mmCIF file of C-alpha atoms in Angstrom:
data_model
loop_
_atom_site.group_PDB
_atom_site.id
_atom_site.type_symbol
_atom_site.label_atom_id
_atom_site.label_comp_id
_atom_site.label_asym_id
_atom_site.label_seq_id
_atom_site.Cartn_x
_atom_site.Cartn_y
_atom_site.Cartn_z
ATOM 1 C CA MET A 1220 0.079 -6.898 -7.079
ATOM 2 C CA GLY A 1221 -3.324 -7.090 -5.440
ATOM 3 C CA LEU A 1222 -6.613 -8.493 -6.666
ATOM 4 C CA HIS A 1223 -9.623 -7.905 -4.444
ATOM 5 C CA ILE A 1224 -11.712 -11.028 -4.403
ATOM 6 C CA GLU A 1225 -14.840 -9.052 -3.573
ATOM 7 C CA ASN A 1226 -14.948 -8.202 -7.262
ATOM 8 C CA SER A 1227 -15.342 -11.891 -8.092
ATOM 9 C CA ARG A 1228 -18.861 -13.058 -8.842
ATOM 10 C CA ASP A 1229 -18.052 -16.331 -7.054
ATOM 11 C CA ILE A 1230 -17.878 -14.673 -3.621
ATOM 12 C CA LYS A 1231 -21.142 -14.465 -1.751
ATOM 13 C CA HIS A 1232 -20.022 -14.055 1.833
ATOM 14 C CA PRO A 1233 -18.930 -11.088 3.981
ATOM 15 C CA ILE A 1234 -15.804 -10.922 6.095
ATOM 16 C CA GLU A 1235 -16.484 -12.093 9.662
ATOM 17 C CA TYR A 1236 -14.586 -11.478 12.886
ATOM 18 C CA ILE A 1237 -14.849 -13.218 16.218
ATOM 19 C CA TYR A 1238 -13.551 -12.158 19.604
ATOM 20 C CA ARG A 1239 -12.973 -14.094 22.803
ATOM 21 C CA PRO A 1240 -12.930 -12.384 26.233
ATOM 22 C CA LEU A 1241 -9.554 -12.496 27.986
ATOM 23 C CA ASN A 1242 -9.419 -14.001 31.459
ATOM 24 C CA PRO A 1243 -8.355 -11.237 33.980
ATOM 25 C CA GLN A 1244 -5.698 -13.476 35.583
ATOM 26 C CA LEU A 1245 -4.312 -14.439 32.192
ATOM 27 C CA LYS A 1246 -4.364 -10.770 31.168
ATOM 28 C CA SER A 1247 -2.319 -9.808 34.247
ATOM 29 C CA TYR A 1248 0.125 -12.647 33.631
ATOM 30 C CA LEU A 1249 0.592 -11.698 29.990
ATOM 31 C CA ILE A 1250 1.127 -7.996 30.768
ATOM 32 C CA GLN A 1251 3.663 -8.848 33.477
ATOM 33 C CA GLY A 1252 5.615 -11.134 31.143
ATOM 34 C CA LEU A 1253 5.487 -8.720 28.222
ATOM 35 C CA THR A 1254 6.612 -5.815 30.436
ATOM 36 C CA LYS A 1255 9.683 -7.810 31.528
ATOM 37 C CA SER A 1256 10.428 -8.655 27.897
ATOM 38 C CA ARG A 1257 10.041 -5.006 26.894
ATOM 39 C CA ASP A 1258 12.464 -3.867 29.619
ATOM 40 C CA SER A 1259 14.931 -6.603 28.645
ATOM 41 C CA ILE A 1260 14.938 -5.260 25.094
ATOM 42 C CA LEU A 1261 16.248 -1.869 26.271
ATOM 43 C CA LYS A 1262 18.797 -3.443 28.618
ATOM 44 C CA ILE A 1263 20.260 -5.810 26.028
ATOM 45 C CA LYS A 1264 20.157 -3.102 23.371
ATOM 46 C CA ARG A 1265 22.328 -0.852 25.574
ATOM 47 C CA ASN A 1266 24.775 -3.684 26.231
ATOM 48 C CA ILE A 1267 25.151 -4.620 22.560
ATOM 49 C CA ILE A 1268 25.472 -0.985 21.445
ATOM 50 C CA ASN A 1269 28.203 -0.499 24.086
ATOM 51 C CA ILE A 1270 30.050 -3.574 22.815
ATOM 52 C CA LEU A 1271 29.838 -2.379 19.211
ATOM 53 C CA THR A 1272 30.832 1.171 20.192
ATOM 54 C CA ASN A 1273 33.887 -0.114 22.072
ATOM 55 C CA GLY A 1274 34.760 -2.193 19.040
ATOM 56 C CA VAL A 1275 34.554 0.869 16.794
ATOM 57 C CA VAL A 1276 36.760 2.843 19.246
ATOM 58 C CA GLN A 1277 39.359 0.068 19.233
ATOM 59 C CA LEU A 1278 39.289 -0.189 15.445
ATOM 60 C CA ASN A 1279 39.781 3.594 15.173
ATOM 61 C CA SER A 1280 42.707 3.320 17.608
ATOM 62 C CA PHE A 1281 44.243 0.501 15.547
ATOM 63 C CA LYS A 1282 43.705 2.566 12.423
ATOM 64 C CA GLU A 1283 45.426 5.612 13.959
ATOM 65 C CA LYS A 1284 48.401 3.540 15.153
ATOM 66 C CA THR A 1285 48.695 1.960 11.700
ATOM 67 C CA GLU A 1286 48.642 5.344 9.971
ATOM 68 C CA ASN A 1287 51.313 6.670 12.383
ATOM 69 C CA TYR A 1288 53.516 3.610 11.851
ATOM 70 C CA PHE A 1289 53.482 3.775 8.068
ATOM 71 C CA SER A 1290 53.844 7.575 8.024
ATOM 72 C CA GLU A 1291 56.870 7.359 10.316
ATOM 73 C CA GLU A 1292 58.449 4.515 8.357
ATOM 74 C CA TYR A 1293 57.848 6.325 5.089
ATOM 75 C CA GLN A 1294 59.484 9.493 6.427
ATOM 76 C CA ASN A 1295 62.459 7.547 7.793
ATOM 77 C CA ILE A 1296 63.121 5.762 4.502
ATOM 78 C CA GLN A 1297 62.576 8.977 2.549
ATOM 79 C CA GLY A 1298 65.055 10.685 4.852
ATOM 80 C CA LEU A 1299 67.663 8.034 4.138
ATOM 81 C CA ILE A 1300 67.152 8.470 0.406
ATOM 82 C CA GLU A 1301 67.554 12.262 0.608
ATOM 83 C CA LYS A 1302 70.684 12.137 2.745
ATOM 84 C CA ILE A 1303 72.340 9.596 0.491
ATOM 85 C CA ASN A 1304 71.502 11.746 -2.542
ATOM 86 C CA ASN A 1305 72.855 14.903 -0.874
ATOM 87 C CA ASP A 1306 76.053 13.505 0.704
ATOM 88 C CA LYS A 1307 79.132 12.907 -1.456
ATOM 89 C CA GLN A 1308 80.826 10.677 1.080
ATOM 90 C CA GLU A 1309 79.728 7.342 2.439
ATOM 91 C CA TYR A 1310 76.911 7.925 4.858
ATOM 92 C CA SER A 1311 76.316 5.928 7.979
ATOM 93 C CA ILE A 1312 73.828 6.108 10.825
ATOM 94 C CA PRO A 1313 75.177 5.674 14.356
ATOM 95 C CA GLY A 1314 74.405 2.103 15.261
ATOM 96 C CA TYR A 1315 73.213 1.288 11.713
ATOM 97 C CA ASP A 1316 75.139 0.854 8.508
ATOM 98 C CA CYS A 1317 73.145 1.865 5.444
ATOM 99 C CA ASN A 1318 75.245 -0.493 3.348
ATOM 100 C CA TYR A 1319 73.761 -3.384 5.257
ATOM 101 C CA PHE A 1320 70.072 -2.355 5.024
ATOM 102 C CA LEU A 1321 68.161 -5.145 3.241
ATOM 103 C CA PRO A 1322 65.323 -3.557 1.228
ATOM 104 C CA GLU A 1323 64.224 -6.915 -0.227
ATOM 105 C CA SER A 1324 63.720 -8.352 3.248
ATOM 106 C CA PHE A 1325 61.882 -5.249 4.405
ATOM 107 C CA GLU A 1326 59.598 -5.329 1.343
ATOM 108 C CA SER A 1327 58.919 -9.031 1.856
ATOM 109 C CA TYR A 1328 57.952 -8.299 5.426
ATOM 110 C CA LEU A 1329 55.606 -5.492 4.343
ATOM 111 C CA ASP A 1330 54.017 -7.810 1.796
ATOM 112 C CA THR A 1331 53.034 -10.222 4.575
ATOM 113 C CA LEU A 1332 51.093 -7.631 6.572
ATOM 114 C CA CYS A 1333 47.930 -7.558 4.443
ATOM 115 C CA PRO A 1334 47.659 -11.337 3.886
ATOM 116 C CA ASN A 1335 48.158 -11.907 7.603
ATOM 117 C CA LEU A 1336 45.809 -9.168 8.770
ATOM 118 C CA GLU A 1337 43.014 -9.451 6.204
ATOM 119 C CA PRO A 1338 41.697 -12.917 7.200
ATOM 120 C CA ILE A 1339 41.805 -11.924 10.862
ATOM 121 C CA ILE A 1340 39.729 -8.803 10.214
ATOM 122 C CA ASN A 1341 37.365 -10.590 7.821
ATOM 123 C CA ASN A 1342 36.849 -13.410 10.298
ATOM 124 C CA CYS A 1343 36.180 -10.900 13.059
ATOM 125 C CA PHE A 1344 33.571 -9.055 10.990
ATOM 126 C CA SER A 1345 32.086 -12.341 9.793
ATOM 127 C CA GLN A 1346 31.604 -13.533 13.372
ATOM 128 C CA VAL A 1347 30.054 -10.219 14.382
ATOM 129 C CA ASN A 1348 27.809 -10.297 11.324
ATOM 130 C CA ASN A 1349 26.725 -13.881 12.025
ATOM 131 C CA ALA A 1350 25.987 -13.056 15.636
ATOM 132 C CA LEU A 1351 23.877 -10.038 14.704
ATOM 133 C CA ASN A 1352 22.093 -11.850 11.875
ATOM 134 C CA ASP A 1353 21.214 -14.632 14.294
ATOM 135 C CA ILE A 1354 19.285 -12.219 16.519
ATOM 136 C CA LYS A 1355 15.714 -13.494 16.433
ATOM 137 C CA SER A 1356 12.460 -11.589 16.350
ATOM 138 C CA TYR A 1357 10.122 -11.960 19.305
ATOM 139 C CA LYS A 1358 7.810 -13.746 16.860
ATOM 140 C CA MET A 1359 10.156 -16.751 17.003
ATOM 141 C CA PHE A 1360 9.090 -17.335 20.612
ATOM 142 C CA PHE A 1361 5.421 -17.953 19.912
ATOM 143 C CA PHE A 1362 5.514 -21.712 19.912
ATOM 144 C CA ASP A 1363 2.930 -24.185 21.143
ATOM 145 C CA GLN A 1364 0.912 -21.596 23.043
ATOM 146 C CA GLN A 1365 -0.319 -20.430 19.642
ATOM 147 C CA LEU A 1366 -1.640 -23.852 18.703
ATOM 148 C CA ASP A 1367 -5.364 -23.910 19.344
ATOM 149 C CA TYR A 1368 -6.356 -27.542 19.828
ATOM 150 C CA SER A 1369 -10.030 -26.617 19.791
ATOM 151 C CA GLY A 1370 -9.400 -25.308 16.281
ATOM 152 C CA ASN A 1371 -7.080 -26.369 13.477
ATOM 153 C CA ALA A 1372 -3.947 -26.118 15.686
ATOM 154 C CA ASN A 1373 -1.741 -24.598 13.014
ATOM 155 C CA LEU A 1374 0.104 -21.291 12.721
ATOM 156 C CA ASP A 1375 -1.146 -20.521 9.223
ATOM 157 C CA GLU A 1376 -2.550 -17.002 8.993
ATOM 158 C CA ASN A 1377 -3.270 -16.998 5.259
ATOM 159 C CA LEU A 1378 -2.928 -19.325 2.284
ATOM 160 C CA PHE A 1379 0.484 -19.340 0.563
ATOM 161 C CA PHE A 1380 1.416 -21.168 -2.631
ATOM 162 C CA PHE A 1381 3.649 -20.724 -5.671
ATOM 163 C CA ARG A 1382 2.139 -20.057 -9.040
ATOM 164 C CA ASN A 1383 2.892 -23.211 -10.995
ATOM 165 C CA GLY A 1384 6.063 -22.997 -13.088
ATOM 166 C CA THR A 1385 7.255 -19.715 -11.534
ATOM 167 C CA LYS A 1386 9.094 -18.252 -8.547
ATOM 168 C CA VAL A 1387 6.054 -16.143 -7.661
ATOM 169 C CA LEU A 1388 4.547 -16.834 -4.235
ATOM 170 C CA ILE A 1389 0.853 -16.011 -4.000
ATOM 171 C CA GLU A 1390 -0.746 -15.022 -0.702
ATOM 172 C CA PHE A 1391 -4.501 -15.228 -0.240
ATOM 173 C CA ASP A 1392 -5.366 -12.975 2.690
ATOM 174 C CA THR A 1393 -8.274 -14.654 4.469
ATOM 175 C CA SER A 1394 -9.242 -11.421 6.230
ATOM 176 C CA SER A 1395 -9.178 -8.923 3.355
ATOM 177 C CA LEU A 1396 -9.947 -11.552 0.703
ATOM 178 C CA LYS A 1397 -7.154 -10.287 -1.534
ATOM 179 C CA LEU A 1398 -4.578 -12.083 -3.629
ATOM 180 C CA LYS A 1399 -1.029 -10.732 -3.470
ATOM 181 C CA GLU A 1400 2.027 -11.848 -5.416
ATOM 182 C CA HIS A 1401 5.681 -11.727 -4.387
ATOM 183 C CA GLN A 1402 8.796 -12.814 -6.313
ATOM 184 C CA TYR A 1403 11.134 -14.939 -4.184
ATOM 185 C CA ASN A 1404 14.748 -15.935 -4.719
ATOM 186 C CA VAL A 1405 14.262 -19.702 -4.826
ATOM 187 C CA ASN A 1406 16.591 -21.887 -6.863
ATOM 188 C CA GLN A 1407 14.133 -22.951 -9.530
ATOM 189 C CA ASN A 1408 10.595 -22.520 -10.749
ATOM 190 C CA GLN A 1409 8.149 -24.238 -8.417
ATOM 191 C CA GLY A 1410 5.475 -26.816 -9.137
ATOM 192 C CA TYR A 1411 2.125 -27.598 -7.516
ATOM 193 C CA LEU A 1412 0.902 -29.660 -4.535
ATOM 194 C CA ALA A 1413 3.976 -28.934 -2.412
ATOM 195 C CA ALA A 1414 3.982 -29.666 1.320
ATOM 196 C CA VAL A 1415 3.449 -26.256 2.952
ATOM 197 C CA CYS A 1416 2.823 -24.944 6.457
ATOM 198 C CA GLN A 1417 3.626 -21.869 8.504
ATOM 199 C CA VAL A 1418 6.119 -22.165 11.373
ATOM 200 C CA PRO A 1419 7.136 -19.807 14.210
ATOM 201 C CA GLY A 1420 8.712 -16.490 13.296
ATOM 202 C CA ARG A 1421 6.180 -15.896 10.519
ATOM 203 C CA LYS A 1422 8.047 -18.236 8.225
ATOM 204 C CA LEU A 1423 6.747 -20.622 5.615
ATOM 205 C CA PHE A 1424 8.033 -24.177 5.316
ATOM 206 C CA HIS A 1425 7.883 -25.320 1.680
ATOM 207 C CA LEU A 1426 8.923 -28.745 0.401
ATOM 208 C CA GLY A 1427 8.845 -30.310 -3.041
ATOM 209 C CA GLY A 1428 5.985 -30.093 -5.499
ATOM 210 C CA LYS A 1429 4.819 -31.848 -8.659
ATOM 211 C CA GLY A 1430 5.576 -30.661 -12.160
ATOM 212 C CA CYS A 1431 9.208 -29.845 -11.453
ATOM 213 C CA ASP A 1432 12.330 -31.725 -10.440
ATOM 214 C CA ASN A 1433 12.170 -30.451 -6.910
ATOM 215 C CA SER A 1434 13.659 -32.090 -3.853
ATOM 216 C CA CYS A 1435 14.413 -28.678 -2.349
ATOM 217 C CA ALA A 1436 13.030 -27.441 0.942
ATOM 218 C CA TYR A 1437 12.879 -23.795 1.951
ATOM 219 C CA LEU A 1438 12.124 -21.584 4.923
ATOM 220 C CA ILE A 1439 10.607 -18.414 3.524
ATOM 221 C CA ASP A 1440 10.588 -15.398 5.815
ATOM 222 C CA LEU A 1441 7.246 -13.763 5.108
ATOM 223 C CA TYR A 1442 8.282 -10.610 6.971
ATOM 224 C CA ASN A 1443 11.530 -9.625 5.223
ATOM 225 C CA LYS A 1444 11.107 -11.805 2.094
ATOM 226 C CA LEU A 1445 14.331 -13.764 2.665
ATOM 227 C CA VAL A 1446 14.687 -17.414 1.620
ATOM 228 C CA GLU A 1447 16.722 -20.013 3.499
ATOM 229 C CA GLN A 1448 17.473 -23.222 1.626
ATOM 230 C CA LEU A 1449 17.183 -26.266 3.884
ATOM 231 C CA PRO A 1450 18.951 -29.618 3.522
ATOM 232 C CA LYS A 1451 17.484 -31.474 0.553
ATOM 233 C CA SER A 1452 14.946 -34.191 1.148
ATOM 234 C CA ILE A 1453 13.422 -36.308 -1.615
ATOM 235 C CA SER A 1454 11.232 -35.173 -4.479
ATOM 236 C CA ARG A 1455 7.811 -35.237 -2.817
ATOM 237 C CA SER A 1456 4.303 -33.992 -3.574
ATOM 238 C CA TYR A 1457 0.557 -34.535 -3.042
ATOM 239 C CA THR A 1458 0.855 -34.617 0.760
ATOM 240 C CA SER A 1459 0.815 -31.974 3.493
ATOM 241 C CA ALA A 1460 3.270 -30.572 6.033
ATOM 242 C CA THR A 1461 2.353 -30.247 9.710
ATOM 243 C CA TYR A 1462 4.097 -28.141 12.364
ATOM 244 C CA TYR A 1463 4.243 -29.451 15.928
ATOM 245 C CA LYS A 1464 6.710 -28.496 18.681
ATOM 246 C CA LYS A 1465 9.685 -27.312 16.614
ATOM 247 C CA TYR A 1466 9.282 -30.056 14.014
ATOM 248 C CA VAL A 1467 7.578 -30.304 10.640
ATOM 249 C CA TYR A 1468 6.006 -33.710 9.963
ATOM 250 C CA ILE A 1469 5.467 -35.223 6.495
ATOM 251 C CA PHE A 1470 3.477 -38.432 5.986
ATOM 252 C CA GLY A 1471 3.480 -40.469 2.762
ATOM 253 C CA GLY A 1472 3.108 -38.685 -0.561
ATOM 254 C CA TYR A 1473 4.161 -39.119 -4.139
ATOM 255 C CA ILE A 1474 7.884 -39.847 -4.065
ATOM 256 C CA GLU A 1475 10.033 -40.565 -7.095
ATOM 257 C CA ASN A 1476 7.098 -41.509 -9.349
ATOM 258 C CA ALA A 1477 5.317 -43.760 -6.852
ATOM 259 C CA ASN A 1478 3.060 -43.554 -3.821
ATOM 260 C CA SER A 1479 5.007 -43.989 -0.599
ATOM 261 C CA SER A 1480 4.579 -45.044 3.025
ATOM 262 C CA LYS A 1481 7.711 -43.116 4.007
ATOM 263 C CA CYS A 1482 7.231 -40.596 6.826
ATOM 264 C CA ASP A 1483 9.726 -38.003 8.077
ATOM 265 C CA LYS A 1484 10.118 -35.040 10.372
ATOM 266 C CA PHE A 1485 12.316 -31.968 10.008
ATOM 267 C CA ASP A 1486 13.948 -30.324 13.032
ATOM 268 C CA LEU A 1487 13.632 -26.543 12.655
ATOM 269 C CA VAL A 1488 16.440 -25.987 15.180
ATOM 270 C CA SER A 1489 19.146 -28.450 14.081
ATOM 271 C CA LYS A 1490 17.927 -28.357 10.443
ATOM 272 C CA GLN A 1491 18.064 -32.152 10.130
ATOM 273 C CA TRP A 1492 15.705 -34.764 8.697
ATOM 274 C CA THR A 1493 14.706 -37.856 10.699
ATOM 275 C CA SER A 1494 12.786 -40.878 9.419
ATOM 276 C CA LEU A 1495 9.625 -41.948 11.242
ATOM 277 C CA ALA A 1496 7.797 -45.258 11.364
ATOM 278 C CA ARG A 1497 6.231 -46.019 7.993
ATOM 279 C CA PHE A 1498 2.527 -45.477 7.461
ATOM 280 C CA PRO A 1499 0.768 -48.715 8.550
ATOM 281 C CA ASP A 1500 -1.587 -49.017 5.553
ATOM 282 C CA GLY A 1501 1.224 -49.044 3.034
ATOM 283 C CA PRO A 1502 2.033 -46.515 0.291
ATOM 284 C CA LYS A 1503 -0.344 -43.562 0.104
ATOM 285 C CA LEU A 1504 -0.506 -40.690 -2.364
ATOM 286 C CA SER A 1505 -2.129 -38.145 -0.066
ATOM 287 C CA ILE A 1506 -2.398 -38.003 3.727
ATOM 288 C CA CYS A 1507 -4.157 -35.074 5.409
ATOM 289 C CA THR A 1508 -3.388 -34.191 9.025
ATOM 290 C CA LEU A 1509 -4.687 -32.399 12.087
ATOM 291 C CA PRO A 1510 -2.461 -31.818 15.154
ATOM 292 C CA HIS A 1511 -3.724 -33.038 18.517
ATOM 293 C CA LYS A 1512 -1.964 -32.925 21.894
ATOM 294 C CA ASN A 1513 1.004 -35.329 21.586
ATOM 295 C CA ASN A 1514 -0.655 -36.803 18.491
ATOM 296 C CA ILE A 1515 -1.370 -36.031 14.861
ATOM 297 C CA ILE A 1516 -4.650 -37.248 13.390
ATOM 298 C CA LEU A 1517 -4.192 -38.750 9.922
ATOM 299 C CA ALA A 1518 -6.510 -39.687 7.074
ATOM 300 C CA SER A 1519 -5.104 -41.313 3.933
ATOM 301 C CA ASP A 1520 -6.513 -41.208 0.418
ATOM 302 C CA THR A 1521 -7.781 -44.825 0.285
ATOM 303 C CA GLY A 1522 -9.278 -47.179 2.837
ATOM 304 C CA ASN A 1523 -11.681 -46.564 5.688
ATOM 305 C CA THR A 1524 -9.450 -45.790 8.667
ATOM 306 C CA ILE A 1525 -8.457 -42.610 10.452
ATOM 307 C CA TYR A 1526 -5.280 -42.946 12.523
ATOM 308 C CA SER A 1527 -3.697 -41.109 15.414
ATOM 309 C CA TYR A 1528 0.082 -40.863 15.170
ATOM 310 C CA ASN A 1529 1.524 -40.958 18.701
ATOM 311 C CA ILE A 1530 4.468 -38.537 18.579
ATOM 312 C CA PRO A 1531 6.395 -39.661 21.723
ATOM 313 C CA ASN A 1532 6.104 -43.362 20.824
ATOM 314 C CA ASN A 1533 6.390 -43.053 17.023
ATOM 315 C CA THR A 1534 3.394 -45.380 16.576
ATOM 316 C CA TYR A 1535 0.067 -45.327 14.721
ATOM 317 C CA ILE A 1536 -3.219 -46.089 16.460
ATOM 318 C CA PRO A 1537 -6.516 -46.598 14.543
ATOM 319 C CA ILE A 1538 -9.242 -44.203 15.696
ATOM 320 C CA THR A 1539 -12.105 -45.321 13.486
ATOM 321 C CA SER A 1540 -12.720 -47.600 10.526
ATOM 322 C CA ASN A 1541 -16.241 -46.584 9.522
ATOM 323 C CA ILE A 1542 -15.539 -43.960 6.854
ATOM 324 C CA ASP A 1543 -14.656 -43.944 3.161
ATOM 325 C CA THR A 1544 -11.548 -41.870 2.563
ATOM 326 C CA PHE A 1545 -10.775 -40.234 -0.786
ATOM 327 C CA TYR A 1546 -7.926 -38.532 -2.661
ATOM 328 C CA TYR A 1547 -9.612 -35.113 -2.425
ATOM 329 C CA HIS A 1548 -9.810 -34.568 1.315
ATOM 330 C CA ILE A 1549 -9.047 -32.351 4.305
ATOM 331 C CA LEU A 1550 -9.458 -32.486 8.106
ATOM 332 C CA ILE A 1551 -10.970 -29.469 9.909
ATOM 333 C CA ARG A 1552 -11.705 -28.760 13.570
ATOM 334 C CA ASP A 1553 -13.759 -25.987 15.156
ATOM 335 C CA SER A 1554 -14.608 -25.655 18.857
ATOM 336 C CA GLY A 1555 -13.998 -29.350 19.409
ATOM 337 C CA LYS A 1556 -16.084 -30.426 16.402
ATOM 338 C CA TYR A 1557 -14.292 -32.457 13.735
ATOM 339 C CA TYR A 1558 -14.989 -32.506 10.006
ATOM 340 C CA TYR A 1559 -13.483 -34.825 7.418
ATOM 341 C CA LEU A 1560 -14.297 -33.664 3.896
ATOM 342 C CA ALA A 1561 -13.706 -36.376 1.307
ATOM 343 C CA ASN A 1562 -14.717 -35.280 -2.176
ATOM 344 C CA ARG A 1563 -18.490 -34.640 -1.742
ATOM 345 C CA ASN A 1564 -18.850 -36.415 1.604
ATOM 346 C CA CYS A 1565 -18.688 -34.739 4.996
ATOM 347 C CA TYR A 1566 -17.996 -36.853 8.089
ATOM 348 C CA LYS A 1567 -18.397 -35.360 11.556
ATOM 349 C CA SER A 1568 -17.197 -36.230 15.045
ATOM 350 C CA ILE A 1569 -16.571 -34.581 18.425
ATOM 351 C CA GLU A 1570 -13.613 -34.458 20.782
ATOM 352 C CA GLU A 1571 -15.159 -36.795 23.342
ATOM 353 C CA LYS A 1572 -16.069 -39.518 20.802
ATOM 354 C CA LEU A 1573 -13.432 -39.530 18.103
ATOM 355 C CA GLN A 1574 -14.066 -43.207 17.473
ATOM 356 C CA ASN A 1575 -17.506 -42.284 16.099
ATOM 357 C CA TRP A 1576 -17.784 -40.455 12.781
ATOM 358 C CA VAL A 1577 -21.155 -39.758 11.199
ATOM 359 C CA LYS A 1578 -21.651 -39.108 7.504
ATOM 360 C CA SER A 1579 -23.822 -36.109 6.704
ATOM 361 C CA ALA A 1580 -27.001 -36.931 4.808
ATOM 362 C CA LYS A 1581 -26.412 -33.976 2.478
ATOM 363 C CA SER A 1582 -23.545 -34.111 0.011
ATOM 364 C CA LEU A 1583 -21.246 -31.153 -0.483
ATOM 365 C CA SER A 1584 -22.298 -28.836 -3.293
ATOM 366 C CA ILE A 1585 -19.108 -29.158 -5.317
ATOM 367 C CA ASP A 1586 -16.315 -31.647 -5.895
ATOM 368 C CA LEU A 1587 -13.047 -30.961 -4.133
ATOM 369 C CA SER A 1588 -9.580 -31.524 -5.582
ATOM 370 C CA TYR A 1589 -6.124 -32.498 -4.329
ATOM 371 C CA ILE A 1590 -5.310 -30.377 -1.266
ATOM 372 C CA THR A 1591 -1.958 -29.934 0.507
ATOM 373 C CA SER A 1592 -2.623 -26.594 2.217
ATOM 374 C CA LYS A 1593 -3.591 -26.179 5.852
ATOM 375 C CA PRO A 1594 -7.133 -25.033 6.671
ATOM 376 C CA VAL A 1595 -7.303 -21.403 7.828
ATOM 377 C CA THR A 1596 -10.351 -20.358 9.855
ATOM 378 C CA ARG A 1597 -11.779 -16.841 9.882
ATOM 379 C CA GLY A 1598 -15.013 -16.548 11.829
ATOM 380 C CA LYS A 1599 -17.265 -19.309 10.554
ATOM 381 C CA LYS A 1600 -15.389 -19.722 7.284
ATOM 382 C CA VAL A 1601 -12.533 -22.172 6.707
ATOM 383 C CA TYR A 1602 -10.341 -21.492 3.664
ATOM 384 C CA PHE A 1603 -8.055 -23.907 1.838
ATOM 385 C CA VAL A 1604 -6.465 -24.117 -1.616
ATOM 386 C CA SER A 1605 -5.864 -26.733 -4.271
ATOM 387 C CA THR A 1606 -2.816 -25.867 -6.318
ATOM 388 C CA TYR A 1607 -3.718 -28.818 -8.550
ATOM 389 C CA SER A 1608 -6.896 -27.146 -9.808
ATOM 390 C CA SER A 1609 -5.771 -23.545 -9.033
ATOM 391 C CA ALA A 1610 -8.828 -23.053 -6.835
ATOM 392 C CA ILE A 1611 -9.458 -21.549 -3.403
ATOM 393 C CA TYR A 1612 -12.358 -23.070 -1.462
ATOM 394 C CA VAL A 1613 -14.290 -22.110 1.660
ATOM 395 C CA PHE A 1614 -16.079 -24.450 4.065
ATOM 396 C CA ASN A 1615 -18.977 -22.738 5.839
ATOM 397 C CA LEU A 1616 -19.230 -24.011 9.417
ATOM 398 C CA ASN A 1617 -22.848 -22.827 9.672
ATOM 399 C CA THR A 1618 -24.164 -24.547 6.554
ATOM 400 C CA GLU A 1619 -21.510 -27.311 6.570
ATOM 401 C CA ASP A 1620 -21.021 -26.912 2.846
ATOM 402 C CA VAL A 1621 -18.161 -26.021 0.484
ATOM 403 C CA SER A 1622 -18.119 -23.365 -2.209
ATOM 404 C CA LEU A 1623 -15.535 -22.046 -4.627
ATOM 405 C CA VAL A 1624 -14.037 -18.699 -3.645
ATOM 406 C CA VAL A 1625 -11.997 -18.026 -6.753
ATOM 407 C CA ASN A 1626 -9.842 -19.599 -9.428
ATOM 408 C CA TYR A 1627 -6.464 -17.906 -9.653
#
């Protein structure tokens, strides 16, 4: 189902596109690498097809031998029956005595063939199926080179969120400005303010949510619409998820009816959860994030401090303590410029002086709401969603102001 947002009276901005010239040396390097990958595809394809073809040939050979065996045995036994019926005297086969043939033993032996063979064949096919299903798309190999540390450094292409109380995933396309809906095979109806971010392979990591008993985590394949259930975590909401180098990081949040300082990361390869050092300012309802090289910048919902989480050392370092944080907030970066939106306040900083944040004299035009989505930049527009208020917002980098795009 599609709804074109251009029809909404709330939208007052055109779609914008930006382009960046490609360095000639980088262009040559990329073409060379992609050409090798393209040629490898054909080579490995031939090898795998040959393996599968040989397997089919062998299975056909086994099938033919099996048919011949049972046909021959059937004819032999049938022949014995006919000769015994036709002969009036005791019949014997040279070297064999029909009186001593044990049909019960032969039948018992035949009965073992299927139970013995079936698990072997099923296991063989299962292993082949698993091996083929595990073949990854080339998209899985876009890792950190896609993270733009001059921008928001996330892989999110559009905004994704479940309609509250349903299994319907909504996609807001930030290029076409359309809403699309897709039904997904998740275990239960989903809530709001889940921790969500896109990860390599065009997959969506989705954890928890408020308004439902949901400790489930999922990897949702946005390409083929498949859902992989991940090991359960804890029922968590109001905070965001952040992808960085094969892990998804979660800081604080609303856990089991209370704010929490608990922080965790999820390994996308081993599919395991690991606890991190607790947030230094104690339990927090909402913590927004922005990836940085070897660090994640964090702002909590109360207090006046922005932190940098040092990933290798698992430690938190204060960056600045001259701002007023708020529950309704989000961190944004564009071309090395930093923005922290906290309700109607906008704080700004730059890459070279992250310890200094300046509050804009002009307040934002509208109040924000609870936000757990990642910011997605298109041109000079940065989109994000609040599933708490069912609203999609846009931050204009030219005017440095926020407006409502649409309520869904």
